[in-house]
Coordinates of C-alpha atoms and ligand atoms in Angstrom, one line a residue:
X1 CA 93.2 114.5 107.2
X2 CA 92.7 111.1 109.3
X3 CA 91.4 111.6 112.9
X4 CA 93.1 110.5 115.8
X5 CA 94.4 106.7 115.3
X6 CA 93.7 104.3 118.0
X7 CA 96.7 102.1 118.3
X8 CA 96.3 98.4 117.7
X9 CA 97.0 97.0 121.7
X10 CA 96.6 93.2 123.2
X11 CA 98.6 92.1 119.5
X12 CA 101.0 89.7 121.6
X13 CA 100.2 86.5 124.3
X14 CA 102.5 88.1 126.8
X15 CA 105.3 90.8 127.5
X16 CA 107.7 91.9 124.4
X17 CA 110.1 89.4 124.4
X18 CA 111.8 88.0 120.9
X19 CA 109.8 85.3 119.5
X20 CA 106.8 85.9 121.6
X21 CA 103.4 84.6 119.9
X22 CA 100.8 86.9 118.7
X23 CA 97.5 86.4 119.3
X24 CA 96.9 86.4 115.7
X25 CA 99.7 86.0 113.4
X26 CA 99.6 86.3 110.2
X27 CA 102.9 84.9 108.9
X28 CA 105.0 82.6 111.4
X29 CA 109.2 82.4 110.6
X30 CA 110.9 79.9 111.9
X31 CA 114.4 78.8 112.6
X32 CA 115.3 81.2 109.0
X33 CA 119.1 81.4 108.2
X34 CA 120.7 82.8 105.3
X35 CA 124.7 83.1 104.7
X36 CA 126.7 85.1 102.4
X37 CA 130.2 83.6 102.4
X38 CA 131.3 84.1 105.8
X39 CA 128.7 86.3 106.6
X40 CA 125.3 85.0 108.6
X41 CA 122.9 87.9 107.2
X42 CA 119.6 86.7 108.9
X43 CA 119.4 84.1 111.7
X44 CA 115.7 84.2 113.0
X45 CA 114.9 81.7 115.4
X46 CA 111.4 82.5 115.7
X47 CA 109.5 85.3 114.7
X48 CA 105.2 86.2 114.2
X49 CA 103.8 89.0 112.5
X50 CA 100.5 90.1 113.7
X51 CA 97.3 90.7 111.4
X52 CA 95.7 93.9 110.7
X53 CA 98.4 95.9 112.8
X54 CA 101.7 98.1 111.3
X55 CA 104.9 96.2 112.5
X56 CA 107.8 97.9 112.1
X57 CA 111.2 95.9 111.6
X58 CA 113.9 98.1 112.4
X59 CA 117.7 97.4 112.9
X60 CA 121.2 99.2 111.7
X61 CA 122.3 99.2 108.3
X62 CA 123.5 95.3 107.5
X63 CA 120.9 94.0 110.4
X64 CA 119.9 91.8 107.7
X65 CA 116.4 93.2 107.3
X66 CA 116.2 93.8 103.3
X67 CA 117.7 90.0 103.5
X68 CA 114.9 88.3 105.5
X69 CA 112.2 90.2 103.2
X70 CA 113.8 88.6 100.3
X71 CA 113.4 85.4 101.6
X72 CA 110.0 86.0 102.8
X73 CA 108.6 87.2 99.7
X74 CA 110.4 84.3 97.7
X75 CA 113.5 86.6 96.5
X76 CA 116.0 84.7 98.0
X77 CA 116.6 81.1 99.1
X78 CA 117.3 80.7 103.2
X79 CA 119.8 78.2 103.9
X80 CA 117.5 76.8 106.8
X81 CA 114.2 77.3 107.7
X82 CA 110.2 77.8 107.0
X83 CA 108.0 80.1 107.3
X84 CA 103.8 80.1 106.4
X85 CA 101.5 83.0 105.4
X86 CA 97.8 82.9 106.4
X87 CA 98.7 79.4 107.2
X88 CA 100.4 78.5 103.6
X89 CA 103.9 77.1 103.5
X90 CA 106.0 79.8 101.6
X91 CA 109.3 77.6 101.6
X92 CA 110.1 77.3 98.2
X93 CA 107.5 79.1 96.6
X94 CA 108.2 81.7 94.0
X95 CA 107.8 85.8 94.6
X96 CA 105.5 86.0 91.8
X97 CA 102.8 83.4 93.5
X98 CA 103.6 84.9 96.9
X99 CA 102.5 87.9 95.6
X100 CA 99.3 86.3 94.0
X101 CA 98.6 84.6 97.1
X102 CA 98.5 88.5 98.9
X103 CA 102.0 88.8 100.4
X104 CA 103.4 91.9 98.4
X105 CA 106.1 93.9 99.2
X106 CA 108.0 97.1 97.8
X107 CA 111.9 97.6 97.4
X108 CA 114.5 99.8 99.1
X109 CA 115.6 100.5 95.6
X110 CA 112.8 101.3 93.7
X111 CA 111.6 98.8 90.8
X112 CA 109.6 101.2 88.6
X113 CA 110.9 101.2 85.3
X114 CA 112.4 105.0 84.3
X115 CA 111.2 104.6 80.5
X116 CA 107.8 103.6 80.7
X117 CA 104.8 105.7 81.9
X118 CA 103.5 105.6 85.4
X119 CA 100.3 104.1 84.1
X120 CA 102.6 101.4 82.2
X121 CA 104.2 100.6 86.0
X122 CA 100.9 100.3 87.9
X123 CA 99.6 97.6 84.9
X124 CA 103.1 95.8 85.5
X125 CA 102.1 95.0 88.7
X126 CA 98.7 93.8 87.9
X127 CA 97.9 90.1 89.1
X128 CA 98.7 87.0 86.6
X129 CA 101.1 88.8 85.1
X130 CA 103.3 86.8 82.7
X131 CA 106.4 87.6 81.0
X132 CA 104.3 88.5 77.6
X133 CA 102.5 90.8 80.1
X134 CA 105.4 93.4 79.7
X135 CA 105.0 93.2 75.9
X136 CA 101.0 93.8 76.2
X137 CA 101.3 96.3 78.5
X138 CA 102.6 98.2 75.8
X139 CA 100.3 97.2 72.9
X140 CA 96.9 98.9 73.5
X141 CA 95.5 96.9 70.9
X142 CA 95.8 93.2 72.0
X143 CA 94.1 94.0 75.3
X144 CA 91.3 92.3 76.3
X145 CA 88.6 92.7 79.1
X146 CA 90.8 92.4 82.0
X147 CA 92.9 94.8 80.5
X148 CA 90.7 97.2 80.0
X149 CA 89.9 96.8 84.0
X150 CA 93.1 96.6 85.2
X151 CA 93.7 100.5 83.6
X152 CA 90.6 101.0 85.5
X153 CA 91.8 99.7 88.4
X154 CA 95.3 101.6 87.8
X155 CA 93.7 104.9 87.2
X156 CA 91.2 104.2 90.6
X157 CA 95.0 103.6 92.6
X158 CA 97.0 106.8 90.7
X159 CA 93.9 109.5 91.6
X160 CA 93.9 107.6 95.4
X161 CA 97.8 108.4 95.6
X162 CA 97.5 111.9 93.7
X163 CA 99.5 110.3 90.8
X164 CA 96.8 110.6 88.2
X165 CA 97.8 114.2 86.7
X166 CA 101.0 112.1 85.5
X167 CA 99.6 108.8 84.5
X168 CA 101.7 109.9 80.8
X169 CA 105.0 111.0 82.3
X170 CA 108.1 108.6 82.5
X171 CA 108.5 107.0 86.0
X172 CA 112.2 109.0 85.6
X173 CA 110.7 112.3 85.8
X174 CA 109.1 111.3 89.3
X175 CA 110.5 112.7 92.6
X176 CA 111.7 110.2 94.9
X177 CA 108.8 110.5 97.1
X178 CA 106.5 109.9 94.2
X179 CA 108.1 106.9 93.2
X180 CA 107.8 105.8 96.8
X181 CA 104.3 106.4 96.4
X182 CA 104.0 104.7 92.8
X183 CA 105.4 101.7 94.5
X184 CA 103.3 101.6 97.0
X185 CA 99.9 101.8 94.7
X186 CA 101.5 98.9 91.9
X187 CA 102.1 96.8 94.8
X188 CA 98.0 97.2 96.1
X189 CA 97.2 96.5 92.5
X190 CA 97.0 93.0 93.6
X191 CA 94.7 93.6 96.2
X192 CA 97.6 92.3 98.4
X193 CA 96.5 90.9 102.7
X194 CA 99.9 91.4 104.0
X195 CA 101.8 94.9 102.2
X196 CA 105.7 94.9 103.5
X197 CA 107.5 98.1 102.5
X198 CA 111.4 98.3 102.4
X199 CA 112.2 102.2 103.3
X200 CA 108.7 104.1 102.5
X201 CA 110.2 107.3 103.4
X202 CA 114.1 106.6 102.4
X203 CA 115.2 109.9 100.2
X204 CA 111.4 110.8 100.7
X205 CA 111.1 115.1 100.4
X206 CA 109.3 116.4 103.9
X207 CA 106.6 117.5 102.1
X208 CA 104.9 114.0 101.1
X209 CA 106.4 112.6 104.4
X210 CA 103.0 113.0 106.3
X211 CA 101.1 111.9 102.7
X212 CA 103.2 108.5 102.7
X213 CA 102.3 108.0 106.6
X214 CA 98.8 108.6 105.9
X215 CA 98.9 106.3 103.2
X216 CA 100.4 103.9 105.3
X217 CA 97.8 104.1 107.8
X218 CA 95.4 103.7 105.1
X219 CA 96.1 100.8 104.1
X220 CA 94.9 99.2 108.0
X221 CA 92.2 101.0 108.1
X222 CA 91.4 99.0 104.6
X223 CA 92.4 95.8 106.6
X224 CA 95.5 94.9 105.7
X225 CA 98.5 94.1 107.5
X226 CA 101.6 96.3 107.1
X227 CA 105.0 95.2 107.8
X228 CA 107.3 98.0 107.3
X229 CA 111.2 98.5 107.3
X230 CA 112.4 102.2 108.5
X231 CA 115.0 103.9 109.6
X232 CA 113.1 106.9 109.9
X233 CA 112.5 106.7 114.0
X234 CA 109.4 109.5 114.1
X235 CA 107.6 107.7 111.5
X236 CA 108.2 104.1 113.4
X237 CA 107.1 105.8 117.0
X238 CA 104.1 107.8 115.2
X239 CA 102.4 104.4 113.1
X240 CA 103.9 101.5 114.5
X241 CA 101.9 99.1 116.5
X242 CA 104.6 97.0 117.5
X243 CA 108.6 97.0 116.6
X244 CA 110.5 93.9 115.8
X245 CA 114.4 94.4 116.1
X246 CA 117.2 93.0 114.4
X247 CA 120.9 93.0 114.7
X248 CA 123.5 91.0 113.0
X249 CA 120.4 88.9 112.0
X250 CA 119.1 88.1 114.5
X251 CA 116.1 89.5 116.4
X252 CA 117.1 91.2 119.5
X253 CA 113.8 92.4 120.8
X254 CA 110.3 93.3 119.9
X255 CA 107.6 95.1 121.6
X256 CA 105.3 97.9 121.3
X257 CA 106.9 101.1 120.2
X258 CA 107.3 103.1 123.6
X259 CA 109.0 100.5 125.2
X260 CA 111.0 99.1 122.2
X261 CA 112.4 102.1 122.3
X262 CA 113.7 102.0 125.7
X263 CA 115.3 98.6 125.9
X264 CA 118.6 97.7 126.1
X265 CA 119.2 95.6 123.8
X266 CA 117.7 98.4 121.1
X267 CA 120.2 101.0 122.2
X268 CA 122.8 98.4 122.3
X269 CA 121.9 97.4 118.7
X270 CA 122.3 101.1 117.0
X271 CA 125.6 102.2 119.2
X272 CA 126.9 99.2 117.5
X273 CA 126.5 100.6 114.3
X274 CA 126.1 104.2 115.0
X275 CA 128.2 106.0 117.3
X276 CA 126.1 109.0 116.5
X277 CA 122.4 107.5 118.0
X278 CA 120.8 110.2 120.1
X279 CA 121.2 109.1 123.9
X280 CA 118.0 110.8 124.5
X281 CA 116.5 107.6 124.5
X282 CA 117.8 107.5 128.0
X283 CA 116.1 110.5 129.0
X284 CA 112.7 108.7 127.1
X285 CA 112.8 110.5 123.5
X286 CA 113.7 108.2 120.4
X287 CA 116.9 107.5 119.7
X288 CA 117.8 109.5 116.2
X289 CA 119.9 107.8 113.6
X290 CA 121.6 109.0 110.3
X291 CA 118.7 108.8 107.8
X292 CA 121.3 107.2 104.9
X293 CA 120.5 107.6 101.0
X294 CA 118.3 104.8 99.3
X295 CA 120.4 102.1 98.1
Ligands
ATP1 N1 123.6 89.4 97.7 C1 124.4 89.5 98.7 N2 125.6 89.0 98.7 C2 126.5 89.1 99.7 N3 126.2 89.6 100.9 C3 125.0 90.2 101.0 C4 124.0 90.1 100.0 N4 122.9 90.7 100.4 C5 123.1 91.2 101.6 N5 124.4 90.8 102.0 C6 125.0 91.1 103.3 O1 124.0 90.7 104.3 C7 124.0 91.5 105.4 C8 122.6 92.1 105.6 O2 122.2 93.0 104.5 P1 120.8 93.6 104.4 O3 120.8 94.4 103.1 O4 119.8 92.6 104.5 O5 120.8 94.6 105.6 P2 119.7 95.7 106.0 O6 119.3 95.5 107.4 O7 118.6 95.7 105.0 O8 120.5 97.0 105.9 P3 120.1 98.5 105.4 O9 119.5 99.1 106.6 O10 121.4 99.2 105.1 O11 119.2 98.4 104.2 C9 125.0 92.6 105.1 O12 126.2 92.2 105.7 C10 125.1 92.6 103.6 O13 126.4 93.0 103.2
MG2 MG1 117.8 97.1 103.6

């Protein structure tokens, strides 16, 4: 088990206030708009993510936050707006380079692929991957080298995550929370900078809960950012270095999780949506929401 983590502190240039610059960012979103139809899903005027820290982007359900990771990642097309990663202009470019390039992210839904193995998954997600990738992935025989290493590597990841005594069994017979955690290793297979997870813990049994938050908090002690969706308020208050808000698309606030908490225009944000929040964020606890099913 981890020791005590010190939280990362001093992450922005002044109090929590939307939009306020980090001292560090590591990818900077400006003036981002998306529309469905009628609807305006994300509207972010200005937003900065800061390096080696666990954000957590929280907001009720339709806040827009699956949207704006779609865009981010190169999912999705904004109607307005840029946004740069380690300093590269992301506008435009595809989710396979953004990947490439160290941005990664998992899905609410999870992307592994029922019929094929859980080693097959983890070598899906292997860098330079090409569409005859899938196809090779499958045919022992016309792998090369880097084949060979990126099993290695795959095997390394599936032992790390406690996945290796099923490296043969279909990604169907998983449990949710091991698919959770098979997402989470195929996405460091390309030794990613930034990881952003949609939902870790969504549909994710109690019993690998604290497994998935170590794993979480793993991946900054091995340097790398983390940029997390959740609706899952313990696991936001327990790892979060700083919470980023969102309602209707917009951000509404952001600051570090003890006072995030508190604010207004949080509490404002879920009794929108959820009749049901636990008012004893008024008393200082963390305001409880219904934990919904994985989309
Ligand atoms: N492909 C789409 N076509 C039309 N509307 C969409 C599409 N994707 C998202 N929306 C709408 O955009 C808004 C934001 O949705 P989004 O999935 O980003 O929210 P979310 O914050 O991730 O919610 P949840 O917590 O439920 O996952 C919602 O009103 C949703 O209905
Ligand atoms: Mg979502």
């Amino acid at each position: 088990m981890p020791g005590k983590r010190i939280k990362s502190t001093g992450l922005a240039k002044g109090p929590g206030t939307p939009g306020i610059p980090k001292v560090d960012p590591i990818l900077i979103v400006d003036n981002v708009t998306r529309n469905f139809g009628g609807v305006t899903a994300v509207d972010v005027n200005h937003l900065e993510i800061p390096r080696h820290a666990i954000t957590a982007l929280i907001g009720p359900n339709g806040a827009g936050k699956t949207t704006l990771f779609n865009l981010l990642c190169g999912f999705d097309k904004p109607n307005t707006g840029s946004w740069t990663y380690d300093g590269h202009n992301l506008a435009g470019v595809p989710s396979f380079k953004v990947a490439r390039m160290g941005q990664v992210r998992t899905f609410q839904l999870t992307k592994a692929l029922s019929l094929l193995s859980v080693l097959e998954n983890m070598k899906l997600g292997a860098k330079n991957q090409r569409g005859e990738r899938f196809w090779a992935a499958l045919m022992p025989w016309t792998w090369g080298k880097q084949e060979t290493e990126i099993t290695a590597k795959a095997r390394d990841l599936l032992k790390r995550f406690k996945l290796d005594a099923k490296e043969q069994d279909f990604a169907a017979s998983l449990s949710g929370g091991q698919r959770k955690l098979l997402d989470m290793a195929r996405a460091l297979m390309n030794d990613p900078t930034l990881v952003m997870l949609d939902e870790p813990m969504a549909g994710v049994n109690p019993a690998l809960t604290q497994s998935l938050l170590d794993h979480v908090l793993d991946l900054k002690d091995r340097g790398m950012t983390v940029l997390f969706v959740e609706h899952d308020m313990h696991m936001v208050r327990h790892i979060a270095d700083w919470v980023v808000v969102m309602a209707e698309g917009k951000i509404v606030a952001e600051g570090p999780p003890e006072t995030v908490m508190e604010d207004q225009a949080v509490i404002d944000a879920y009794l929108g949506a959820h009749q049901d929040v636990d008012l004893g964020v008024v008393t200082g606890r963390i305001p409880t929401i219904d934990t919904k099913e994985s989309k």
